PDB file of C-alpha atoms in Angstrom:
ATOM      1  CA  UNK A   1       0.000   0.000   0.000  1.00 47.00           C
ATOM      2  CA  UNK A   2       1.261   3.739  -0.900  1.00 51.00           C
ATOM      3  CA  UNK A   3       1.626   6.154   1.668  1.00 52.00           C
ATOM      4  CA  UNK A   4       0.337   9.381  -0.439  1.00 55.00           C
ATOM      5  CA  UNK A   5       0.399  12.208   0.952  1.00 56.00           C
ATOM      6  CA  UNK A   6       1.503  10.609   4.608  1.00 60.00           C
ATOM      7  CA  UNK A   7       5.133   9.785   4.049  1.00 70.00           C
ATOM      8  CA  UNK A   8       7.378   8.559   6.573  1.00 78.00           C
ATOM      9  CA  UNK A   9      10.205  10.578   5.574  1.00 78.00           C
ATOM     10  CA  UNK A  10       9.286  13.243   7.777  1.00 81.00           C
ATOM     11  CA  UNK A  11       9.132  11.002  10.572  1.00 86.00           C
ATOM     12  CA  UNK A  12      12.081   9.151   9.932  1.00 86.00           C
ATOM     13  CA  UNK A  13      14.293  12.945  10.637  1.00 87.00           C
ATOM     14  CA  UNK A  14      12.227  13.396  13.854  1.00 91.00           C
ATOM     15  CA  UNK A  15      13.076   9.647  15.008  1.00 92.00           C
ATOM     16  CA  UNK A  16      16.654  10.147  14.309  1.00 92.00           C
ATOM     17  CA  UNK A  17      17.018  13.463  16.491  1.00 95.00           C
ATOM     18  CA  UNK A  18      14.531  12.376  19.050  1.00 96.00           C
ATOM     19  CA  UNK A  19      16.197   9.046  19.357  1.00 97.00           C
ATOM     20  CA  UNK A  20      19.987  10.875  19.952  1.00 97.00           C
ATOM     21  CA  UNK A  21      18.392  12.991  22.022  1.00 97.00           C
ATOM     22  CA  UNK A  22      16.826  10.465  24.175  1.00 98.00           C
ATOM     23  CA  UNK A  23      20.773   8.962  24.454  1.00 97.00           C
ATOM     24  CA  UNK A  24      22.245  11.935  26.043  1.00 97.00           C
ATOM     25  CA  UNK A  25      19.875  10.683  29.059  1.00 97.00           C
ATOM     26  CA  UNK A  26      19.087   6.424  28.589  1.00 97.00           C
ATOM     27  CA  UNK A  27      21.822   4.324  27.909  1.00 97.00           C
ATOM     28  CA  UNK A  28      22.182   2.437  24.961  1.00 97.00           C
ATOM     29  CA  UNK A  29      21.059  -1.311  25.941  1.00 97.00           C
ATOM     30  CA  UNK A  30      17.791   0.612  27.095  1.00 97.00           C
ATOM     31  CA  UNK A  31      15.355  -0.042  24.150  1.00 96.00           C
ATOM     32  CA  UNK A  32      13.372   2.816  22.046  1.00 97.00           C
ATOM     33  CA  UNK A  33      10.187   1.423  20.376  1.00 96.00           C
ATOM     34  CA  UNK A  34       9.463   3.017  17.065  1.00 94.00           C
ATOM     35  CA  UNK A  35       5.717   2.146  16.513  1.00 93.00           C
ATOM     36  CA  UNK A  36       3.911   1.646  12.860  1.00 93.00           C
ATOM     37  CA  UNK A  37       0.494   0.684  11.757  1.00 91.00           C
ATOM     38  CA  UNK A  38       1.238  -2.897  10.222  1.00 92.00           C
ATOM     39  CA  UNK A  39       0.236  -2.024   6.297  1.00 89.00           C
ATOM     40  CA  UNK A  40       2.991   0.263   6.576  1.00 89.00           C
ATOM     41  CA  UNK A  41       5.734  -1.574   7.874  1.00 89.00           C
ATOM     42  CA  UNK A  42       7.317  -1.833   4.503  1.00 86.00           C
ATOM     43  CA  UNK A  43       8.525   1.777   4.380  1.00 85.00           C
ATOM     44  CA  UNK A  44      10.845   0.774   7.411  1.00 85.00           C
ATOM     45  CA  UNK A  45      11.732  -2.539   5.730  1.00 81.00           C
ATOM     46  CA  UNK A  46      13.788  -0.717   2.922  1.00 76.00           C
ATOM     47  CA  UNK A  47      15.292   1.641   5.386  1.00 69.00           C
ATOM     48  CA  UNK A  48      17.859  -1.411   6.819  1.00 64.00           C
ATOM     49  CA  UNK A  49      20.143  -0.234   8.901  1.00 70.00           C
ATOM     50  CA  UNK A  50      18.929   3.708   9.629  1.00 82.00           C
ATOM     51  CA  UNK A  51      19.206   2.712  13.262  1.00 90.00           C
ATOM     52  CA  UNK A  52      22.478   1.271  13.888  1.00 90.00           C
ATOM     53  CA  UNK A  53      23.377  -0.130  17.435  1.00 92.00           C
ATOM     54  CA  UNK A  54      26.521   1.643  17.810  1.00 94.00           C
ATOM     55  CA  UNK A  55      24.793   5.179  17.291  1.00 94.00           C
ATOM     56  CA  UNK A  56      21.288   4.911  18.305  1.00 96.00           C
ATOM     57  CA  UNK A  57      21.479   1.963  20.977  1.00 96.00           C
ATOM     58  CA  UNK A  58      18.280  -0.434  20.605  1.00 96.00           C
ATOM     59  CA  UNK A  59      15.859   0.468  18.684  1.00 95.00           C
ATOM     60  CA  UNK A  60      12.737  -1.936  18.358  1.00 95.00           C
ATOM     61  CA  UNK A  61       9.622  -1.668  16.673  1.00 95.00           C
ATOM     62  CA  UNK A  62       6.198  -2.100  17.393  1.00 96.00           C
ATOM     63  CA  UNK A  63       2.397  -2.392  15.676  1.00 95.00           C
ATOM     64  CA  UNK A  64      -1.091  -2.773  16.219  1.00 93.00           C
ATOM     65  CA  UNK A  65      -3.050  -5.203  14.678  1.00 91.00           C
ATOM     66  CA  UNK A  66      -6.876  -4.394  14.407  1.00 86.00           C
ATOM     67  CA  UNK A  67      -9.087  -5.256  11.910  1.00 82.00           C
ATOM     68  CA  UNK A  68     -13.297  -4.675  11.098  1.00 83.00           C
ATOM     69  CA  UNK A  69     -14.224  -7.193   8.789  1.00 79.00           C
ATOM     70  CA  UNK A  70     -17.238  -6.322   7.443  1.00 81.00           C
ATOM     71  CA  UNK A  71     -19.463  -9.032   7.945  1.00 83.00           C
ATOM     72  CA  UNK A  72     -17.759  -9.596  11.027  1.00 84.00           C
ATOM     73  CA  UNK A  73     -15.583 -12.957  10.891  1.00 88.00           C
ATOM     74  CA  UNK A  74     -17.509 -15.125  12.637  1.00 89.00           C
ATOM     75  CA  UNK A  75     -15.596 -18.600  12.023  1.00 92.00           C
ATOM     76  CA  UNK A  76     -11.723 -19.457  12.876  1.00 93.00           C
ATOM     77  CA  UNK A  77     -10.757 -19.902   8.897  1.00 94.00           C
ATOM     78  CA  UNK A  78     -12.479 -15.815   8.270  1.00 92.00           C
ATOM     79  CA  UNK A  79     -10.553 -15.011  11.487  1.00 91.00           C
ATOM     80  CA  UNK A  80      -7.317 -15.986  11.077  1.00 93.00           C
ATOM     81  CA  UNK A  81      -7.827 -14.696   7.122  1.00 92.00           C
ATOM     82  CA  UNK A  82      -8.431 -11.246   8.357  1.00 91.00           C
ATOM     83  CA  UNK A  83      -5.316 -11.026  10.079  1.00 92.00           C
ATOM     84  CA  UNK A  84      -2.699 -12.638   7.417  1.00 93.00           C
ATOM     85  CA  UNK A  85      -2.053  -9.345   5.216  1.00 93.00           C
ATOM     86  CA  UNK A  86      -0.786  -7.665   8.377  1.00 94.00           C
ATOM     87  CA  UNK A  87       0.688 -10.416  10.114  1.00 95.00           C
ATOM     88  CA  UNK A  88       2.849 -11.083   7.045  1.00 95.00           C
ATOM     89  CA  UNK A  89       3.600  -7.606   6.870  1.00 94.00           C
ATOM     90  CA  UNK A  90       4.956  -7.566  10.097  1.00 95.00           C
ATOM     91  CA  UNK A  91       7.088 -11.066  10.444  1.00 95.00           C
ATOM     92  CA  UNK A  92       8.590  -9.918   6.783  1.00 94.00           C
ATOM     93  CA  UNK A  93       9.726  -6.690   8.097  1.00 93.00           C
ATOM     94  CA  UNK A  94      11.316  -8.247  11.462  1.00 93.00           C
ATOM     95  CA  UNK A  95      12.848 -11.041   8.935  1.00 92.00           C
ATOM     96  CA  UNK A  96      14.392  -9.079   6.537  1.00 90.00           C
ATOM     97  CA  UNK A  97      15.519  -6.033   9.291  1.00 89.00           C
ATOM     98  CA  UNK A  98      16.771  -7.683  12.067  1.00 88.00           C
ATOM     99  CA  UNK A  99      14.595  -5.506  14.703  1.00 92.00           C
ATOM    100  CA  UNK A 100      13.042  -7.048  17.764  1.00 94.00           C
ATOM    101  CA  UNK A 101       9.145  -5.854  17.061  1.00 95.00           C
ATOM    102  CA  UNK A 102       6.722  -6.146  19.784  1.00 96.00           C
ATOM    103  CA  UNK A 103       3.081  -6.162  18.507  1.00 95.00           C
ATOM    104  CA  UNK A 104       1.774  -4.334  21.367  1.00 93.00           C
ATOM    105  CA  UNK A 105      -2.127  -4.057  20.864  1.00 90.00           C
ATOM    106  CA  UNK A 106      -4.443  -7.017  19.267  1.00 88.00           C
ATOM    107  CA  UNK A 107      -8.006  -6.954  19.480  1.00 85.00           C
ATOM    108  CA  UNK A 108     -10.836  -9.636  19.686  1.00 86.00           C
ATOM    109  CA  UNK A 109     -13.629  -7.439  18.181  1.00 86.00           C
ATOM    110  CA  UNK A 110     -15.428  -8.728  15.101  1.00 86.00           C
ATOM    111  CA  UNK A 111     -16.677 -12.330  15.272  1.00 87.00           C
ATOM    112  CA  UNK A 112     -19.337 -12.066  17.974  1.00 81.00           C
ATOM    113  CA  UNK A 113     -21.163 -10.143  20.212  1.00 77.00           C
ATOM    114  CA  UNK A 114     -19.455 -11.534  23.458  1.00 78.00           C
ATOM    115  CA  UNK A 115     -22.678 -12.594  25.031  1.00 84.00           C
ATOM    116  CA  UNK A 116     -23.494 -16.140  26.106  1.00 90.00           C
ATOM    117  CA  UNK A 117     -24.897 -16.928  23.010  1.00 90.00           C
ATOM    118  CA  UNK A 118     -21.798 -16.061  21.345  1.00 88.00           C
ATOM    119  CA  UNK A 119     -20.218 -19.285  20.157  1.00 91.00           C
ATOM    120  CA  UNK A 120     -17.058 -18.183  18.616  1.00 91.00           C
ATOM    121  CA  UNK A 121     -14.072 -19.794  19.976  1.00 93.00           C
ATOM    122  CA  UNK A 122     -12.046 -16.816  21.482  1.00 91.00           C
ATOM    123  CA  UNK A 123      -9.797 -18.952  23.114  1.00 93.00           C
ATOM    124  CA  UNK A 124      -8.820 -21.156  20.423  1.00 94.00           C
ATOM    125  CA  UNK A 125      -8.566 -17.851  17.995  1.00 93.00           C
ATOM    126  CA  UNK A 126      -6.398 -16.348  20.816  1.00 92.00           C
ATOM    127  CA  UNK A 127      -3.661 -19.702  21.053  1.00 94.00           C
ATOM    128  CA  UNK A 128      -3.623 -19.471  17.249  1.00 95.00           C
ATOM    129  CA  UNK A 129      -3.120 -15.454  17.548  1.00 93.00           C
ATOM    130  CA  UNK A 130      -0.066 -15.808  19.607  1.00 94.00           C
ATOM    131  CA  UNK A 131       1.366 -18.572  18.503  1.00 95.00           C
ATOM    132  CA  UNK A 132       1.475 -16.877  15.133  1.00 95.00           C
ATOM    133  CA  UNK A 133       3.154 -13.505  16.707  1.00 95.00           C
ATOM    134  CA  UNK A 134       5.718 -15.890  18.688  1.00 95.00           C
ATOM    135  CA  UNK A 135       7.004 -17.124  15.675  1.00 94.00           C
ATOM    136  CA  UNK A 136       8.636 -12.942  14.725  1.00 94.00           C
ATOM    137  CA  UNK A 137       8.109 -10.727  17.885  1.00 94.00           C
ATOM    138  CA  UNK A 138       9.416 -10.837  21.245  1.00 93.00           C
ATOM    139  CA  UNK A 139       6.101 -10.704  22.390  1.00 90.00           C
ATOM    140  CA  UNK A 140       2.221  -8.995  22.437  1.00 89.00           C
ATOM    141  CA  UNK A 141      -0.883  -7.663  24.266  1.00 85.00           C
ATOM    142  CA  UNK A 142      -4.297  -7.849  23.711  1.00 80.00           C
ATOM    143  CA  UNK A 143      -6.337  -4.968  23.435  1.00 75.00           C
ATOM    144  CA  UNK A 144      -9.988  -5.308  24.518  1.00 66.00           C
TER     145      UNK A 144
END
């Protein structure tokens, strides 16, 4: 997906001073999170190497993964199927960067109403959920 007329170049100057600046008071081993929406991970992807460990410290990266299907996903297989663009988008970026990426909100909305006649399996949705993140981030929350 393009960008248009929200480009990260201008963020990618600000993150550069404001992560040097944030050095002159946390050392280096203490990590700065970067966040991105996951459809636009891809802009960081090509920018390898624009936060080097021996200049800016660690530097990780994080996302939120939220999605409105519209109907809502009410079965595991329309679930899981909502969430593959942006998981993808995410594991390929931490693949090809090197970045530990923390996917720090996930939500369960969308495939019931959450009353007891709701018979979506959250739980087994959930187990698949993290088991998916597990396999690229150092770890995730869910947002509800």
């Amino acid at each position: 997906p393009g960008l248009g007329k929200h480009s990260r170049h201008h963020l990618q100057s600000f993150y550069h001073r404001a992560i040097l600046s944030a050095r002159k008071h946390l050392d280096k081993d203490k990590p700065l999170v970067i966040f991105e929406w996951a459809p636009r991970m891809w802009y960081w992807r090509h920018q390898r190497n624009w936060f080097t460990q021996e200049i800016y410290g660690r530097v990780m990266f994080s996302a939120h993964l939220f999605h409105y299907p519209h109907p809502p996903a009410t079965t595991q297989k329309a679930a899981r199927g909502s969430f593959h663009k942006s998981i993808r988008a995410v594991s390929d970026f931490a693949f090809h960067t090197g970045y530990d990426v923390l996917i720090t909100e996930y939500a369960l909305n969308s495939h019931g109403d959450g009353s007891i006649s709701d018979h979506f399996d959250y739980n087994g949705f959930t187990d698949w959920f993290i088991h998916q993140i597990d396999q690229f981030a150092i770890g995730s929350m869910v947002w509800n």
